[in-house]
């Protein structure tokens, strides 16, 4: 088998971003006058994007109104832009693994459902941007992965 390229997911594969997501979620909740969650609770809400994360944070026990959800998503995005990369960490061996793949000469890409406005600054802050020939974010193409 001959590889032509190597492609990586971002969140939960290269970088543990739950700290950033928890910080942004809790800042949003505080802005709305709602109780916050612990990082372990936020981790259970992650998956399927920002809108779902925010909705899960607001469902207590009823889902939020459309108006509240829209307001909360805007607040979350504002806070996430502020904390993006501050509370994240690389998984052990990521840099060494990327260096080994780069040494093969194969082109490397990262594909994520995270919006480009968050993806590129995160890769830069974590020191990973130089590894990738291609970065595909959730809003780079008309369809998100796994499409």
mmCIF file of C-alpha atoms in Angstrom:
data_model
loop_
_atom_site.group_PDB
_atom_site.id
_atom_site.type_symbol
_atom_site.label_atom_id
_atom_site.label_comp_id
_atom_site.label_asym_id
_atom_site.label_seq_id
_atom_site.Cartn_x
_atom_site.Cartn_y
_atom_site.Cartn_z
ATOM 1 C CA UNK A 1 0.000 0.000 0.000
ATOM 2 C CA UNK A 2 1.348 3.399 -0.974
ATOM 3 C CA UNK A 3 0.179 6.472 0.940
ATOM 4 C CA UNK A 4 -0.407 9.673 -1.002
ATOM 5 C CA UNK A 5 -1.108 11.922 1.994
ATOM 6 C CA UNK A 6 -1.820 11.880 5.705
ATOM 7 C CA UNK A 7 -4.943 13.504 7.143
ATOM 8 C CA UNK A 8 -5.688 14.265 10.787
ATOM 9 C CA UNK A 9 -8.711 15.296 12.783
ATOM 10 C CA UNK A 10 -8.076 18.164 15.200
ATOM 11 C CA UNK A 11 -10.196 18.203 18.372
ATOM 12 C CA UNK A 12 -9.811 15.067 20.425
ATOM 13 C CA UNK A 13 -7.095 13.711 18.135
ATOM 14 C CA UNK A 14 -4.227 16.213 18.083
ATOM 15 C CA UNK A 15 -5.435 18.683 20.705
ATOM 16 C CA UNK A 16 -7.526 18.321 23.845
ATOM 17 C CA UNK A 17 -9.675 21.454 23.531
ATOM 18 C CA UNK A 18 -12.141 20.733 26.321
ATOM 19 C CA UNK A 19 -10.540 23.399 28.541
ATOM 20 C CA UNK A 20 -11.233 26.122 25.982
ATOM 21 C CA UNK A 21 -14.744 24.853 25.318
ATOM 22 C CA UNK A 22 -15.510 24.698 29.043
ATOM 23 C CA UNK A 23 -14.142 28.195 29.670
ATOM 24 C CA UNK A 24 -16.167 29.693 26.810
ATOM 25 C CA UNK A 25 -19.297 27.770 27.836
ATOM 26 C CA UNK A 26 -19.067 28.874 31.447
ATOM 27 C CA UNK A 27 -18.388 32.510 30.542
ATOM 28 C CA UNK A 28 -21.458 32.410 28.303
ATOM 29 C CA UNK A 29 -23.545 30.894 31.098
ATOM 30 C CA UNK A 30 -22.358 33.532 33.570
ATOM 31 C CA UNK A 31 -23.307 36.270 31.088
ATOM 32 C CA UNK A 32 -26.799 34.762 30.992
ATOM 33 C CA UNK A 33 -27.013 34.489 34.785
ATOM 34 C CA UNK A 34 -27.041 30.696 34.700
ATOM 35 C CA UNK A 35 -25.068 28.159 36.764
ATOM 36 C CA UNK A 36 -21.851 26.851 35.259
ATOM 37 C CA UNK A 37 -20.653 23.292 34.677
ATOM 38 C CA UNK A 38 -17.465 21.457 35.560
ATOM 39 C CA UNK A 39 -15.070 20.493 32.798
ATOM 40 C CA UNK A 40 -16.090 16.829 33.025
ATOM 41 C CA UNK A 41 -19.740 17.789 32.482
ATOM 42 C CA UNK A 42 -18.861 19.999 29.501
ATOM 43 C CA UNK A 43 -16.849 17.115 28.023
ATOM 44 C CA UNK A 44 -20.098 15.117 27.858
ATOM 45 C CA UNK A 45 -21.763 17.926 25.860
ATOM 46 C CA UNK A 46 -19.036 18.075 23.196
ATOM 47 C CA UNK A 47 -19.678 16.640 19.764
ATOM 48 C CA UNK A 48 -21.650 17.859 16.773
ATOM 49 C CA UNK A 49 -20.454 21.463 16.900
ATOM 50 C CA UNK A 50 -20.834 24.709 18.804
ATOM 51 C CA UNK A 51 -24.593 25.062 18.354
ATOM 52 C CA UNK A 52 -25.250 21.652 19.896
ATOM 53 C CA UNK A 53 -22.760 22.302 22.723
ATOM 54 C CA UNK A 54 -24.491 25.566 23.593
ATOM 55 C CA UNK A 55 -27.940 23.988 23.387
ATOM 56 C CA UNK A 56 -26.838 21.174 25.701
ATOM 57 C CA UNK A 57 -25.476 23.740 28.169
ATOM 58 C CA UNK A 58 -28.818 25.537 28.177
ATOM 59 C CA UNK A 59 -31.115 22.502 28.409
ATOM 60 C CA UNK A 60 -32.110 22.505 32.087
ATOM 61 C CA UNK A 61 -34.257 20.342 31.708
ATOM 62 C CA UNK A 62 -36.167 21.982 28.829
ATOM 63 C CA UNK A 63 -34.433 23.069 25.615
ATOM 64 C CA UNK A 64 -33.883 26.832 25.318
ATOM 65 C CA UNK A 65 -36.036 29.130 23.222
ATOM 66 C CA UNK A 66 -34.738 29.976 19.758
ATOM 67 C CA UNK A 67 -34.032 33.533 20.911
ATOM 68 C CA UNK A 68 -32.031 32.437 23.953
ATOM 69 C CA UNK A 69 -30.112 29.885 21.897
ATOM 70 C CA UNK A 70 -29.192 32.513 19.298
ATOM 71 C CA UNK A 71 -28.027 34.946 22.002
ATOM 72 C CA UNK A 72 -26.059 32.220 23.773
ATOM 73 C CA UNK A 73 -24.324 31.063 20.572
ATOM 74 C CA UNK A 74 -23.194 34.634 19.865
ATOM 75 C CA UNK A 75 -21.858 34.966 23.433
ATOM 76 C CA UNK A 76 -20.126 31.592 23.212
ATOM 77 C CA UNK A 77 -18.371 32.519 19.956
ATOM 78 C CA UNK A 78 -17.173 35.792 21.464
ATOM 79 C CA UNK A 79 -15.746 34.050 24.516
ATOM 80 C CA UNK A 80 -14.328 31.164 22.500
ATOM 81 C CA UNK A 81 -12.392 33.591 20.305
ATOM 82 C CA UNK A 82 -10.889 35.062 23.493
ATOM 83 C CA UNK A 83 -9.842 31.747 25.073
ATOM 84 C CA UNK A 84 -9.099 29.675 21.955
ATOM 85 C CA UNK A 85 -5.843 27.834 22.665
ATOM 86 C CA UNK A 86 -5.370 29.178 26.200
ATOM 87 C CA UNK A 87 -6.703 26.127 28.019
ATOM 88 C CA UNK A 88 -6.027 23.467 25.373
ATOM 89 C CA UNK A 89 -3.179 20.995 25.359
ATOM 90 C CA UNK A 90 -1.495 18.781 22.822
ATOM 91 C CA UNK A 91 -1.880 15.090 23.390
ATOM 92 C CA UNK A 92 1.371 13.314 24.264
ATOM 93 C CA UNK A 93 3.450 12.378 21.240
ATOM 94 C CA UNK A 94 1.606 14.619 18.782
ATOM 95 C CA UNK A 95 4.585 16.774 17.840
ATOM 96 C CA UNK A 96 6.880 13.765 17.529
ATOM 97 C CA UNK A 97 4.296 11.947 15.412
ATOM 98 C CA UNK A 98 3.811 14.936 13.115
ATOM 99 C CA UNK A 99 7.564 15.333 12.770
ATOM 100 C CA UNK A 100 7.881 11.658 11.810
ATOM 101 C CA UNK A 101 5.130 11.959 9.202
ATOM 102 C CA UNK A 102 6.659 15.160 7.833
ATOM 103 C CA UNK A 103 9.986 13.330 7.442
ATOM 104 C CA UNK A 104 8.283 10.933 5.001
ATOM 105 C CA UNK A 105 7.682 13.843 2.629
ATOM 106 C CA UNK A 106 3.980 13.101 2.367
ATOM 107 C CA UNK A 107 1.626 16.090 2.269
ATOM 108 C CA UNK A 108 -0.323 16.452 5.499
ATOM 109 C CA UNK A 109 -3.743 17.934 6.142
ATOM 110 C CA UNK A 110 -5.964 18.616 9.103
ATOM 111 C CA UNK A 111 -9.729 18.383 8.664
ATOM 112 C CA UNK A 112 -12.095 19.650 11.342
ATOM 113 C CA UNK A 113 -15.678 20.800 11.721
ATOM 114 C CA UNK A 114 -14.404 23.781 13.723
ATOM 115 C CA UNK A 115 -14.876 27.092 11.870
ATOM 116 C CA UNK A 116 -11.760 28.516 10.198
ATOM 117 C CA UNK A 117 -11.892 31.610 12.402
ATOM 118 C CA UNK A 118 -11.111 29.275 15.324
ATOM 119 C CA UNK A 119 -9.083 26.545 13.568
ATOM 120 C CA UNK A 120 -6.208 28.588 12.213
ATOM 121 C CA UNK A 121 -5.529 30.601 15.391
ATOM 122 C CA UNK A 122 -5.662 27.387 17.442
ATOM 123 C CA UNK A 123 -3.135 25.633 15.211
ATOM 124 C CA UNK A 124 -0.880 28.688 15.389
ATOM 125 C CA UNK A 125 -1.109 28.994 19.188
ATOM 126 C CA UNK A 126 -0.411 25.292 19.635
ATOM 127 C CA UNK A 127 2.604 25.407 17.301
ATOM 128 C CA UNK A 128 1.098 23.045 14.739
ATOM 129 C CA UNK A 129 0.260 25.265 11.759
ATOM 130 C CA UNK A 130 3.592 24.656 10.018
ATOM 131 C CA UNK A 131 2.962 20.921 9.745
ATOM 132 C CA UNK A 132 0.001 21.093 7.403
ATOM 133 C CA UNK A 133 -0.115 21.671 3.668
ATOM 134 C CA UNK A 134 -3.899 21.864 3.740
ATOM 135 C CA UNK A 135 -6.339 22.953 6.461
ATOM 136 C CA UNK A 136 -10.011 22.198 5.913
ATOM 137 C CA UNK A 137 -12.374 23.727 8.463
ATOM 138 C CA UNK A 138 -16.083 23.226 8.952
ATOM 139 C CA UNK A 139 -16.879 26.271 6.844
ATOM 140 C CA UNK A 140 -14.224 25.738 4.147
ATOM 141 C CA UNK A 141 -16.524 23.650 1.961
ATOM 142 C CA UNK A 142 -20.310 23.409 1.595
ATOM 143 C CA UNK A 143 -20.355 20.188 3.648
ATOM 144 C CA UNK A 144 -18.791 19.291 6.972
ATOM 145 C CA UNK A 145 -17.015 16.023 7.579
ATOM 146 C CA UNK A 146 -17.552 13.179 7.198
ATOM 147 C CA UNK A 147 -19.139 14.243 3.882
#
